[in-house]
Amino acid sequence: MRREDGKKDDLERQDGEKAVRPALALWALLARSSIYKILAVLAVTAAAEIMLFRGCIKAEVDSFTEYRTLAAVVADSHISLFFLAALGLVYFILVWTEGRVTSKSSGTMLRLKLSGGMIFGIKAAYNLACLVLLFAVQIWICIWLIGTYGRAAE
């Protein structure tokens, strides 16, 4: 209900706040179960890709051969395999988290009073956010590797 001055009543404001709390509780439940695992996978992948790429550039410089193209250096360093492994691990972690949340937190899920569609939407948004994080880190690594290649070619 709105008052004459256009502001919401306290009752309406509380209902709106209460509608957000279950969604945040589900988001927190999903994040608590998987975010540190996903961040660890991202850190290990980034470190491995950087070390492989730098090792391939260093081996090339030490052998006094002509510089190869960036695509050849990337192919020889096999960093794409680490990205694919990280993608598979993130998928596995997300699927494992969903199964674990569903089985071990069913009582909590029932108390949240969210519809099935709302639960699906929140889980889908969380999974999408985790995958976007993976791809954002990978893009950042690629940009850094291109800069490293450019400095080594000088």
PDB file of C-alpha atoms in Angstrom:
ATOM      1  CA  MET A   1       0.000   0.000   0.000  1.00  0.00           C
ATOM      2  CA  ARG A   2       1.134   3.491  -0.704  1.00  0.00           C
ATOM      3  CA  ARG A   3       0.458   6.388   1.534  1.00  0.00           C
ATOM      4  CA  GLU A   4      -0.819   9.701   0.271  1.00  0.00           C
ATOM      5  CA  ASP A   5       2.714  11.095   0.040  1.00  0.00           C
ATOM      6  CA  GLY A   6       3.755   8.239  -2.324  1.00  0.00           C
ATOM      7  CA  LYS A   7       5.962   6.331   0.121  1.00  0.00           C
ATOM      8  CA  LYS A   8       5.551   2.631   0.807  1.00  0.00           C
ATOM      9  CA  ASP A   9       4.152   1.368   4.074  1.00  0.00           C
ATOM     10  CA  ASP A  10       6.472  -0.480   6.424  1.00  0.00           C
ATOM     11  CA  LEU A  11       4.547  -3.711   5.800  1.00  0.00           C
ATOM     12  CA  GLU A  12       5.125  -3.538   2.033  1.00  0.00           C
ATOM     13  CA  ARG A  13       8.784  -2.675   2.517  1.00  0.00           C
ATOM     14  CA  GLN A  14       9.287  -5.676   4.796  1.00  0.00           C
ATOM     15  CA  ASP A  15       7.629  -8.046   2.336  1.00  0.00           C
ATOM     16  CA  GLY A  16       9.962  -6.883  -0.427  1.00  0.00           C
ATOM     17  CA  GLU A  17      12.988  -7.388   1.806  1.00  0.00           C
ATOM     18  CA  LYS A  18      11.742 -10.817   2.847  1.00  0.00           C
ATOM     19  CA  ALA A  19      11.425 -11.865  -0.801  1.00  0.00           C
ATOM     20  CA  VAL A  20      15.127 -11.165  -1.375  1.00  0.00           C
ATOM     21  CA  ARG A  21      16.408 -12.967   1.730  1.00  0.00           C
ATOM     22  CA  PRO A  22      15.593 -16.534   0.606  1.00  0.00           C
ATOM     23  CA  ALA A  23      17.235 -15.905  -2.754  1.00  0.00           C
ATOM     24  CA  LEU A  24      20.374 -14.592  -1.062  1.00  0.00           C
ATOM     25  CA  ALA A  25      20.334 -17.529   1.352  1.00  0.00           C
ATOM     26  CA  LEU A  26      20.272 -19.983  -1.556  1.00  0.00           C
ATOM     27  CA  TRP A  27      23.016 -18.040  -3.357  1.00  0.00           C
ATOM     28  CA  ALA A  28      25.127 -18.120  -0.166  1.00  0.00           C
ATOM     29  CA  LEU A  29      24.496 -21.842   0.259  1.00  0.00           C
ATOM     30  CA  LEU A  30      25.717 -22.500  -3.283  1.00  0.00           C
ATOM     31  CA  ALA A  31      28.718 -20.193  -2.910  1.00  0.00           C
ATOM     32  CA  ARG A  32      29.767 -21.670   0.426  1.00  0.00           C
ATOM     33  CA  SER A  33      29.794 -25.123  -1.120  1.00  0.00           C
ATOM     34  CA  SER A  34      31.861 -24.331  -4.206  1.00  0.00           C
ATOM     35  CA  ILE A  35      33.440 -20.898  -4.558  1.00  0.00           C
ATOM     36  CA  TYR A  36      36.746 -21.724  -2.839  1.00  0.00           C
ATOM     37  CA  LYS A  37      37.135 -24.873  -4.916  1.00  0.00           C
ATOM     38  CA  ILE A  38      36.507 -22.921  -8.101  1.00  0.00           C
ATOM     39  CA  LEU A  39      38.944 -20.172  -7.084  1.00  0.00           C
ATOM     40  CA  ALA A  40      41.588 -22.817  -6.353  1.00  0.00           C
ATOM     41  CA  VAL A  41      41.082 -24.345  -9.816  1.00  0.00           C
ATOM     42  CA  LEU A  42      41.413 -20.899 -11.393  1.00  0.00           C
ATOM     43  CA  ALA A  43      44.610 -20.131  -9.465  1.00  0.00           C
ATOM     44  CA  VAL A  44      46.256 -23.452 -10.337  1.00  0.00           C
ATOM     45  CA  THR A  45      45.241 -23.117 -13.984  1.00  0.00           C
ATOM     46  CA  ALA A  46      46.547 -19.559 -14.232  1.00  0.00           C
ATOM     47  CA  ALA A  47      49.862 -20.494 -12.625  1.00  0.00           C
ATOM     48  CA  ALA A  48      50.288 -23.551 -14.851  1.00  0.00           C
ATOM     49  CA  GLU A  49      49.462 -21.678 -18.054  1.00  0.00           C
ATOM     50  CA  ILE A  50      51.820 -18.836 -17.224  1.00  0.00           C
ATOM     51  CA  MET A  51      54.673 -21.198 -16.301  1.00  0.00           C
ATOM     52  CA  LEU A  52      54.228 -23.297 -19.454  1.00  0.00           C
ATOM     53  CA  PHE A  53      54.061 -20.260 -21.719  1.00  0.00           C
ATOM     54  CA  ARG A  54      57.082 -18.569 -20.140  1.00  0.00           C
ATOM     55  CA  GLY A  55      58.992 -21.854 -20.262  1.00  0.00           C
ATOM     56  CA  CYS A  56      58.252 -22.191 -23.966  1.00  0.00           C
ATOM     57  CA  ILE A  57      59.414 -18.627 -24.638  1.00  0.00           C
ATOM     58  CA  LYS A  58      62.565 -19.122 -22.531  1.00  0.00           C
ATOM     59  CA  ALA A  59      63.434 -22.371 -24.339  1.00  0.00           C
ATOM     60  CA  GLU A  60      63.010 -20.561 -27.621  1.00  0.00           C
ATOM     61  CA  VAL A  61      65.288 -17.692 -26.567  1.00  0.00           C
ATOM     62  CA  ASP A  62      67.937 -20.081 -25.170  1.00  0.00           C
ATOM     63  CA  SER A  63      68.093 -22.093 -28.386  1.00  0.00           C
ATOM     64  CA  PHE A  64      68.851 -18.995 -30.519  1.00  0.00           C
ATOM     65  CA  THR A  65      66.243 -19.924 -33.107  1.00  0.00           C
ATOM     66  CA  GLU A  66      64.048 -17.526 -34.962  1.00  0.00           C
ATOM     67  CA  TYR A  67      61.015 -16.340 -33.092  1.00  0.00           C
ATOM     68  CA  ARG A  68      57.902 -18.248 -33.944  1.00  0.00           C
ATOM     69  CA  THR A  69      54.464 -16.795 -34.176  1.00  0.00           C
ATOM     70  CA  LEU A  70      52.336 -16.396 -31.100  1.00  0.00           C
ATOM     71  CA  ALA A  71      50.049 -19.192 -32.295  1.00  0.00           C
ATOM     72  CA  ALA A  72      53.001 -21.578 -32.562  1.00  0.00           C
ATOM     73  CA  VAL A  73      54.213 -20.715 -29.064  1.00  0.00           C
ATOM     74  CA  VAL A  74      50.716 -21.246 -27.638  1.00  0.00           C
ATOM     75  CA  ALA A  75      50.376 -24.568 -29.451  1.00  0.00           C
ATOM     76  CA  ASP A  76      53.771 -25.777 -28.246  1.00  0.00           C
ATOM     77  CA  SER A  77      53.096 -24.777 -24.642  1.00  0.00           C
ATOM     78  CA  HIS A  78      49.822 -26.788 -24.538  1.00  0.00           C
ATOM     79  CA  ILE A  79      48.065 -24.222 -22.363  1.00  0.00           C
ATOM     80  CA  SER A  80      44.747 -24.989 -24.044  1.00  0.00           C
ATOM     81  CA  LEU A  81      44.778 -28.394 -22.342  1.00  0.00           C
ATOM     82  CA  PHE A  82      44.934 -26.722 -18.945  1.00  0.00           C
ATOM     83  CA  PHE A  83      42.005 -24.477 -19.831  1.00  0.00           C
ATOM     84  CA  LEU A  84      39.940 -27.466 -20.946  1.00  0.00           C
ATOM     85  CA  ALA A  85      40.859 -29.309 -17.748  1.00  0.00           C
ATOM     86  CA  ALA A  86      39.845 -26.265 -15.685  1.00  0.00           C
ATOM     87  CA  LEU A  87      36.558 -25.991 -17.577  1.00  0.00           C
ATOM     88  CA  GLY A  88      35.837 -29.666 -16.902  1.00  0.00           C
ATOM     89  CA  LEU A  89      36.708 -29.285 -13.218  1.00  0.00           C
ATOM     90  CA  VAL A  90      34.480 -26.228 -12.845  1.00  0.00           C
ATOM     91  CA  TYR A  91      31.604 -28.116 -14.497  1.00  0.00           C
ATOM     92  CA  PHE A  92      32.225 -31.060 -12.181  1.00  0.00           C
ATOM     93  CA  ILE A  93      32.335 -28.816  -9.092  1.00  0.00           C
ATOM     94  CA  LEU A  94      29.084 -27.089 -10.085  1.00  0.00           C
ATOM     95  CA  VAL A  95      27.285 -30.384 -10.704  1.00  0.00           C
ATOM     96  CA  TRP A  96      28.666 -31.847  -7.474  1.00  0.00           C
ATOM     97  CA  THR A  97      27.585 -28.734  -5.560  1.00  0.00           C
ATOM     98  CA  GLU A  98      24.057 -28.898  -6.926  1.00  0.00           C
ATOM     99  CA  GLY A  99      23.728 -32.553  -5.961  1.00  0.00           C
ATOM    100  CA  ARG A 100      25.182 -31.913  -2.530  1.00  0.00           C
ATOM    101  CA  VAL A 101      22.983 -28.885  -1.848  1.00  0.00           C
ATOM    102  CA  THR A 102      19.919 -30.816  -2.977  1.00  0.00           C
ATOM    103  CA  SER A 103      20.656 -33.879  -0.829  1.00  0.00           C
ATOM    104  CA  LYS A 104      22.233 -32.405   2.318  1.00  0.00           C
ATOM    105  CA  SER A 105      20.329 -29.141   2.537  1.00  0.00           C
ATOM    106  CA  SER A 106      16.840 -30.254   1.603  1.00  0.00           C
ATOM    107  CA  GLY A 107      15.451 -29.009   4.927  1.00  0.00           C
ATOM    108  CA  THR A 108      16.972 -25.604   4.367  1.00  0.00           C
ATOM    109  CA  MET A 109      15.632 -25.532   0.819  1.00  0.00           C
ATOM    110  CA  LEU A 110      12.099 -26.238   2.066  1.00  0.00           C
ATOM    111  CA  ARG A 111      12.310 -23.453   4.642  1.00  0.00           C
ATOM    112  CA  LEU A 112      13.349 -20.905   2.046  1.00  0.00           C
ATOM    113  CA  LYS A 113       9.870 -20.868   0.531  1.00  0.00           C
ATOM    114  CA  LEU A 114      11.089 -20.425  -3.028  1.00  0.00           C
ATOM    115  CA  SER A 115       9.279 -21.807  -6.028  1.00  0.00           C
ATOM    116  CA  GLY A 116      10.905 -24.453  -8.196  1.00  0.00           C
ATOM    117  CA  GLY A 117      11.353 -21.939 -10.993  1.00  0.00           C
ATOM    118  CA  MET A 118      12.992 -19.449  -8.642  1.00  0.00           C
ATOM    119  CA  ILE A 119      15.380 -22.116  -7.316  1.00  0.00           C
ATOM    120  CA  PHE A 120      16.271 -23.116 -10.878  1.00  0.00           C
ATOM    121  CA  GLY A 121      16.845 -19.483 -11.837  1.00  0.00           C
ATOM    122  CA  ILE A 122      19.120 -18.805  -8.865  1.00  0.00           C
ATOM    123  CA  LYS A 123      21.144 -21.976  -9.494  1.00  0.00           C
ATOM    124  CA  ALA A 124      21.433 -21.132 -13.193  1.00  0.00           C
ATOM    125  CA  ALA A 125      22.547 -17.573 -12.407  1.00  0.00           C
ATOM    126  CA  TYR A 126      25.160 -18.849  -9.933  1.00  0.00           C
ATOM    127  CA  ASN A 127      26.489 -21.415 -12.419  1.00  0.00           C
ATOM    128  CA  LEU A 128      26.632 -18.765 -15.131  1.00  0.00           C
ATOM    129  CA  ALA A 129      28.493 -16.383 -12.802  1.00  0.00           C
ATOM    130  CA  CYS A 130      31.083 -19.087 -12.048  1.00  0.00           C
ATOM    131  CA  LEU A 131      31.595 -19.806 -15.753  1.00  0.00           C
ATOM    132  CA  VAL A 132      31.851 -16.092 -16.550  1.00  0.00           C
ATOM    133  CA  LEU A 133      34.510 -15.855 -13.826  1.00  0.00           C
ATOM    134  CA  LEU A 134      36.446 -18.708 -15.456  1.00  0.00           C
ATOM    135  CA  PHE A 135      36.299 -17.099 -18.894  1.00  0.00           C
ATOM    136  CA  ALA A 136      37.169 -13.645 -17.513  1.00  0.00           C
ATOM    137  CA  VAL A 137      40.279 -15.056 -15.830  1.00  0.00           C
ATOM    138  CA  GLN A 138      41.211 -16.873 -19.031  1.00  0.00           C
ATOM    139  CA  ILE A 139      40.836 -13.690 -21.093  1.00  0.00           C
ATOM    140  CA  TRP A 140      42.966 -11.785 -18.590  1.00  0.00           C
ATOM    141  CA  ILE A 141      45.651 -14.498 -18.784  1.00  0.00           C
ATOM    142  CA  CYS A 142      45.584 -14.384 -22.603  1.00  0.00           C
ATOM    143  CA  ILE A 143      46.046 -10.618 -22.620  1.00  0.00           C
ATOM    144  CA  TRP A 144      48.943 -10.920 -20.176  1.00  0.00           C
ATOM    145  CA  LEU A 145      50.534 -13.705 -22.255  1.00  0.00           C
ATOM    146  CA  ILE A 146      50.314 -11.610 -25.422  1.00  0.00           C
ATOM    147  CA  GLY A 147      52.101  -8.787 -23.620  1.00  0.00           C
ATOM    148  CA  THR A 148      54.750 -11.214 -22.376  1.00  0.00           C
ATOM    149  CA  TYR A 149      55.255 -12.513 -25.898  1.00  0.00           C
ATOM    150  CA  GLY A 150      55.603  -8.970 -27.235  1.00  0.00           C
ATOM    151  CA  ARG A 151      58.226  -8.073 -24.614  1.00  0.00           C
ATOM    152  CA  ALA A 152      60.175 -11.284 -25.314  1.00  0.00           C
ATOM    153  CA  ALA A 153      60.169 -10.613 -29.057  1.00  0.00           C
ATOM    154  CA  GLU A 154      61.842  -7.215 -28.618  1.00  0.00           C
TER     155      GLU A 154
END
